[in-house]
């Protein structure tokens, strides 16, 4: 049986798993839902971070949140897409970790979320850590253990 404590895996820093902010699709807090839906559709993601003009993290917007907002009792209300703003629909309580956060916290958050946002102490968006990146690193470390 492989123990993660016996490997170097738990010693990885969050920086090694980080996808930097400049490479992460996002929307701004004042964008319309139409714009957010276009970003989500074109990138193929189901959720993206919501930032303000100063790059502070405010939440996440997702396709299900947008669709729930425009779905009425009898029809889909497409007019809400350009009339509603991201800030009124976004999820504010999101999985996030600070740049000086612990690896174990990131790991526990990624069990239930496909990615977590990383922010600095002032709330500025630094990037994301994906479940995929963590699993790839785990796979690499397990392979190294098995080779020894």
PDB file of C-alpha atoms in Angstrom:
ATOM      1  CA  UNK A   1       0.000   0.000   0.000  1.00  0.00           C
ATOM      2  CA  UNK A   2       1.310   3.430  -0.927  1.00  0.00           C
ATOM      3  CA  UNK A   3       1.362   6.107   1.716  1.00  0.00           C
ATOM      4  CA  UNK A   4       1.206   9.696   0.557  1.00  0.00           C
ATOM      5  CA  UNK A   5       3.246  10.615   3.623  1.00  0.00           C
ATOM      6  CA  UNK A   6       6.108   8.435   2.407  1.00  0.00           C
ATOM      7  CA  UNK A   7       6.208  10.250  -0.926  1.00  0.00           C
ATOM      8  CA  UNK A   8       7.096  13.768  -1.835  1.00  0.00           C
ATOM      9  CA  UNK A   9       3.520  14.369  -2.951  1.00  0.00           C
ATOM     10  CA  UNK A  10       2.293  16.163   0.158  1.00  0.00           C
ATOM     11  CA  UNK A  11       5.374  18.409   0.034  1.00  0.00           C
ATOM     12  CA  UNK A  12       4.338  19.920  -3.289  1.00  0.00           C
ATOM     13  CA  UNK A  13       3.596  23.568  -3.009  1.00  0.00           C
ATOM     14  CA  UNK A  14       0.393  25.049  -4.287  1.00  0.00           C
ATOM     15  CA  UNK A  15       2.488  27.077  -6.722  1.00  0.00           C
ATOM     16  CA  UNK A  16       3.427  23.920  -8.637  1.00  0.00           C
ATOM     17  CA  UNK A  17      -0.249  23.100  -9.243  1.00  0.00           C
ATOM     18  CA  UNK A  18      -1.382  26.669  -9.928  1.00  0.00           C
ATOM     19  CA  UNK A  19      -2.754  27.783 -13.271  1.00  0.00           C
ATOM     20  CA  UNK A  20      -1.942  31.523 -13.212  1.00  0.00           C
ATOM     21  CA  UNK A  21      -4.700  34.136 -13.465  1.00  0.00           C
ATOM     22  CA  UNK A  22      -3.635  35.320 -16.909  1.00  0.00           C
ATOM     23  CA  UNK A  23      -4.379  31.840 -18.291  1.00  0.00           C
ATOM     24  CA  UNK A  24      -7.784  31.460 -16.581  1.00  0.00           C
ATOM     25  CA  UNK A  25     -11.038  32.349 -18.342  1.00  0.00           C
ATOM     26  CA  UNK A  26     -13.094  34.725 -16.198  1.00  0.00           C
ATOM     27  CA  UNK A  27     -15.810  37.364 -16.348  1.00  0.00           C
ATOM     28  CA  UNK A  28     -16.129  40.694 -14.623  1.00  0.00           C
ATOM     29  CA  UNK A  29     -18.711  41.467 -12.012  1.00  0.00           C
ATOM     30  CA  UNK A  30     -20.572  44.011 -14.172  1.00  0.00           C
ATOM     31  CA  UNK A  31     -20.793  41.832 -17.278  1.00  0.00           C
ATOM     32  CA  UNK A  32     -24.193  40.763 -18.551  1.00  0.00           C
ATOM     33  CA  UNK A  33     -25.309  37.167 -18.236  1.00  0.00           C
ATOM     34  CA  UNK A  34     -25.229  37.032 -22.029  1.00  0.00           C
ATOM     35  CA  UNK A  35     -21.497  37.776 -21.990  1.00  0.00           C
ATOM     36  CA  UNK A  36     -20.914  35.220 -19.223  1.00  0.00           C
ATOM     37  CA  UNK A  37     -22.839  32.556 -21.132  1.00  0.00           C
ATOM     38  CA  UNK A  38     -20.768  33.295 -24.250  1.00  0.00           C
ATOM     39  CA  UNK A  39     -17.531  32.919 -22.273  1.00  0.00           C
ATOM     40  CA  UNK A  40     -18.720  29.665 -20.719  1.00  0.00           C
ATOM     41  CA  UNK A  41     -19.912  28.279 -24.040  1.00  0.00           C
ATOM     42  CA  UNK A  42     -16.805  29.254 -26.036  1.00  0.00           C
ATOM     43  CA  UNK A  43     -14.374  27.920 -23.405  1.00  0.00           C
ATOM     44  CA  UNK A  44     -16.343  24.752 -22.727  1.00  0.00           C
ATOM     45  CA  UNK A  45     -16.219  25.340 -18.980  1.00  0.00           C
ATOM     46  CA  UNK A  46     -19.264  25.065 -16.749  1.00  0.00           C
ATOM     47  CA  UNK A  47     -18.025  27.696 -14.281  1.00  0.00           C
ATOM     48  CA  UNK A  48     -15.528  30.575 -14.255  1.00  0.00           C
ATOM     49  CA  UNK A  49     -14.328  33.057 -11.616  1.00  0.00           C
ATOM     50  CA  UNK A  50     -15.957  36.480 -11.317  1.00  0.00           C
ATOM     51  CA  UNK A  51     -13.516  39.351 -10.820  1.00  0.00           C
ATOM     52  CA  UNK A  52     -13.787  43.106 -10.493  1.00  0.00           C
ATOM     53  CA  UNK A  53     -11.758  45.585 -12.544  1.00  0.00           C
ATOM     54  CA  UNK A  54      -8.928  45.410  -9.989  1.00  0.00           C
ATOM     55  CA  UNK A  55      -8.779  41.576 -10.287  1.00  0.00           C
ATOM     56  CA  UNK A  56     -10.312  40.908  -6.872  1.00  0.00           C
ATOM     57  CA  UNK A  57     -12.201  37.626  -6.615  1.00  0.00           C
ATOM     58  CA  UNK A  58     -15.947  37.940  -5.934  1.00  0.00           C
ATOM     59  CA  UNK A  59     -17.384  34.545  -6.793  1.00  0.00           C
ATOM     60  CA  UNK A  60     -18.176  32.074  -9.553  1.00  0.00           C
ATOM     61  CA  UNK A  61     -20.689  32.136 -12.387  1.00  0.00           C
ATOM     62  CA  UNK A  62     -21.850  28.885 -13.932  1.00  0.00           C
ATOM     63  CA  UNK A  63     -24.058  27.700 -16.739  1.00  0.00           C
ATOM     64  CA  UNK A  64     -26.585  26.156 -14.309  1.00  0.00           C
ATOM     65  CA  UNK A  65     -26.867  29.457 -12.381  1.00  0.00           C
ATOM     66  CA  UNK A  66     -27.517  31.371 -15.607  1.00  0.00           C
ATOM     67  CA  UNK A  67     -30.031  28.838 -16.925  1.00  0.00           C
ATOM     68  CA  UNK A  68     -31.867  28.791 -13.606  1.00  0.00           C
ATOM     69  CA  UNK A  69     -32.097  32.592 -13.710  1.00  0.00           C
ATOM     70  CA  UNK A  70     -33.588  32.758 -17.214  1.00  0.00           C
ATOM     71  CA  UNK A  71     -35.925  29.777 -16.904  1.00  0.00           C
ATOM     72  CA  UNK A  72     -39.471  30.915 -16.201  1.00  0.00           C
ATOM     73  CA  UNK A  73     -42.551  28.840 -15.440  1.00  0.00           C
ATOM     74  CA  UNK A  74     -43.745  28.708 -19.032  1.00  0.00           C
ATOM     75  CA  UNK A  75     -40.715  29.645 -21.138  1.00  0.00           C
ATOM     76  CA  UNK A  76     -37.058  30.523 -21.193  1.00  0.00           C
ATOM     77  CA  UNK A  77     -36.778  34.276 -20.744  1.00  0.00           C
ATOM     78  CA  UNK A  78     -33.886  35.062 -23.065  1.00  0.00           C
ATOM     79  CA  UNK A  79     -34.335  38.797 -22.498  1.00  0.00           C
ATOM     80  CA  UNK A  80     -32.909  38.306 -18.994  1.00  0.00           C
ATOM     81  CA  UNK A  81     -29.539  37.449 -20.526  1.00  0.00           C
ATOM     82  CA  UNK A  82     -28.724  41.005 -21.535  1.00  0.00           C
ATOM     83  CA  UNK A  83     -30.753  42.683 -18.762  1.00  0.00           C
ATOM     84  CA  UNK A  84     -29.193  40.848 -15.797  1.00  0.00           C
ATOM     85  CA  UNK A  85     -25.676  41.272 -14.467  1.00  0.00           C
ATOM     86  CA  UNK A  86     -23.292  38.553 -13.321  1.00  0.00           C
ATOM     87  CA  UNK A  87     -23.132  40.043  -9.807  1.00  0.00           C
ATOM     88  CA  UNK A  88     -26.847  39.361  -9.230  1.00  0.00           C
ATOM     89  CA  UNK A  89     -26.628  35.685 -10.149  1.00  0.00           C
ATOM     90  CA  UNK A  90     -23.105  34.566  -9.185  1.00  0.00           C
ATOM     91  CA  UNK A  91     -22.329  32.282  -6.285  1.00  0.00           C
ATOM     92  CA  UNK A  92     -20.429  34.244  -3.643  1.00  0.00           C
ATOM     93  CA  UNK A  93     -19.553  31.413  -1.262  1.00  0.00           C
ATOM     94  CA  UNK A  94     -16.981  29.503  -3.274  1.00  0.00           C
ATOM     95  CA  UNK A  95     -14.076  27.128  -2.668  1.00  0.00           C
ATOM     96  CA  UNK A  96     -10.974  29.261  -2.315  1.00  0.00           C
ATOM     97  CA  UNK A  97      -7.581  29.126  -0.729  1.00  0.00           C
ATOM     98  CA  UNK A  98      -4.972  31.759   0.052  1.00  0.00           C
ATOM     99  CA  UNK A  99      -1.534  31.682  -1.525  1.00  0.00           C
ATOM    100  CA  UNK A 100      -0.061  30.668   1.829  1.00  0.00           C
ATOM    101  CA  UNK A 101      -2.712  27.975   2.353  1.00  0.00           C
ATOM    102  CA  UNK A 102      -1.959  24.382   3.216  1.00  0.00           C
ATOM    103  CA  UNK A 103      -1.829  21.609   0.665  1.00  0.00           C
ATOM    104  CA  UNK A 104      -4.200  19.458   2.743  1.00  0.00           C
ATOM    105  CA  UNK A 105      -6.884  22.159   2.594  1.00  0.00           C
ATOM    106  CA  UNK A 106      -6.585  22.350  -1.193  1.00  0.00           C
ATOM    107  CA  UNK A 107      -6.817  18.573  -1.396  1.00  0.00           C
ATOM    108  CA  UNK A 108      -9.954  18.416   0.749  1.00  0.00           C
ATOM    109  CA  UNK A 109     -11.636  21.192  -1.267  1.00  0.00           C
ATOM    110  CA  UNK A 110     -10.810  19.480  -4.566  1.00  0.00           C
ATOM    111  CA  UNK A 111     -12.608  16.326  -3.456  1.00  0.00           C
ATOM    112  CA  UNK A 112     -15.919  18.148  -3.921  1.00  0.00           C
ATOM    113  CA  UNK A 113     -15.000  20.782  -6.531  1.00  0.00           C
ATOM    114  CA  UNK A 114     -13.375  20.528  -9.974  1.00  0.00           C
ATOM    115  CA  UNK A 115     -11.232  23.590  -9.220  1.00  0.00           C
ATOM    116  CA  UNK A 116     -10.516  26.043  -6.431  1.00  0.00           C
ATOM    117  CA  UNK A 117      -9.633  29.699  -6.711  1.00  0.00           C
ATOM    118  CA  UNK A 118      -6.392  30.982  -5.233  1.00  0.00           C
ATOM    119  CA  UNK A 119      -6.234  34.526  -3.912  1.00  0.00           C
ATOM    120  CA  UNK A 120      -3.682  36.556  -2.031  1.00  0.00           C
ATOM    121  CA  UNK A 121      -4.273  38.015   1.429  1.00  0.00           C
ATOM    122  CA  UNK A 122      -5.924  41.096  -0.083  1.00  0.00           C
ATOM    123  CA  UNK A 123      -8.415  39.050  -2.126  1.00  0.00           C
ATOM    124  CA  UNK A 124      -6.678  39.504  -5.479  1.00  0.00           C
ATOM    125  CA  UNK A 125      -7.138  36.574  -7.852  1.00  0.00           C
ATOM    126  CA  UNK A 126      -3.903  34.640  -8.393  1.00  0.00           C
ATOM    127  CA  UNK A 127      -5.223  31.648 -10.340  1.00  0.00           C
ATOM    128  CA  UNK A 128      -6.845  28.248  -9.919  1.00  0.00           C
ATOM    129  CA  UNK A 129      -5.842  24.764  -8.887  1.00  0.00           C
ATOM    130  CA  UNK A 130      -7.725  22.045 -10.717  1.00  0.00           C
ATOM    131  CA  UNK A 131      -8.566  18.554  -9.593  1.00  0.00           C
ATOM    132  CA  UNK A 132      -6.958  17.388 -12.839  1.00  0.00           C
ATOM    133  CA  UNK A 133      -3.599  19.026 -12.007  1.00  0.00           C
ATOM    134  CA  UNK A 134      -3.605  17.499  -8.553  1.00  0.00           C
ATOM    135  CA  UNK A 135      -4.479  14.032  -9.882  1.00  0.00           C
ATOM    136  CA  UNK A 136      -1.780  14.247 -12.557  1.00  0.00           C
ATOM    137  CA  UNK A 137       0.787  15.093  -9.874  1.00  0.00           C
ATOM    138  CA  UNK A 138      -0.475  12.232  -7.702  1.00  0.00           C
ATOM    139  CA  UNK A 139      -0.211   9.833 -10.647  1.00  0.00           C
ATOM    140  CA  UNK A 140       3.349  10.988 -11.344  1.00  0.00           C
ATOM    141  CA  UNK A 141       4.392  10.510  -7.723  1.00  0.00           C
ATOM    142  CA  UNK A 142       2.780   7.085  -7.467  1.00  0.00           C
ATOM    143  CA  UNK A 143       4.609   6.041 -10.645  1.00  0.00           C
ATOM    144  CA  UNK A 144       7.907   7.198  -9.095  1.00  0.00           C
ATOM    145  CA  UNK A 145       7.201   5.240  -5.911  1.00  0.00           C
ATOM    146  CA  UNK A 146       6.398   2.093  -7.876  1.00  0.00           C
ATOM    147  CA  UNK A 147       9.638   2.399  -9.862  1.00  0.00           C
ATOM    148  CA  UNK A 148      11.776   2.399  -6.719  1.00  0.00           C
TER     149      UNK A 148
END
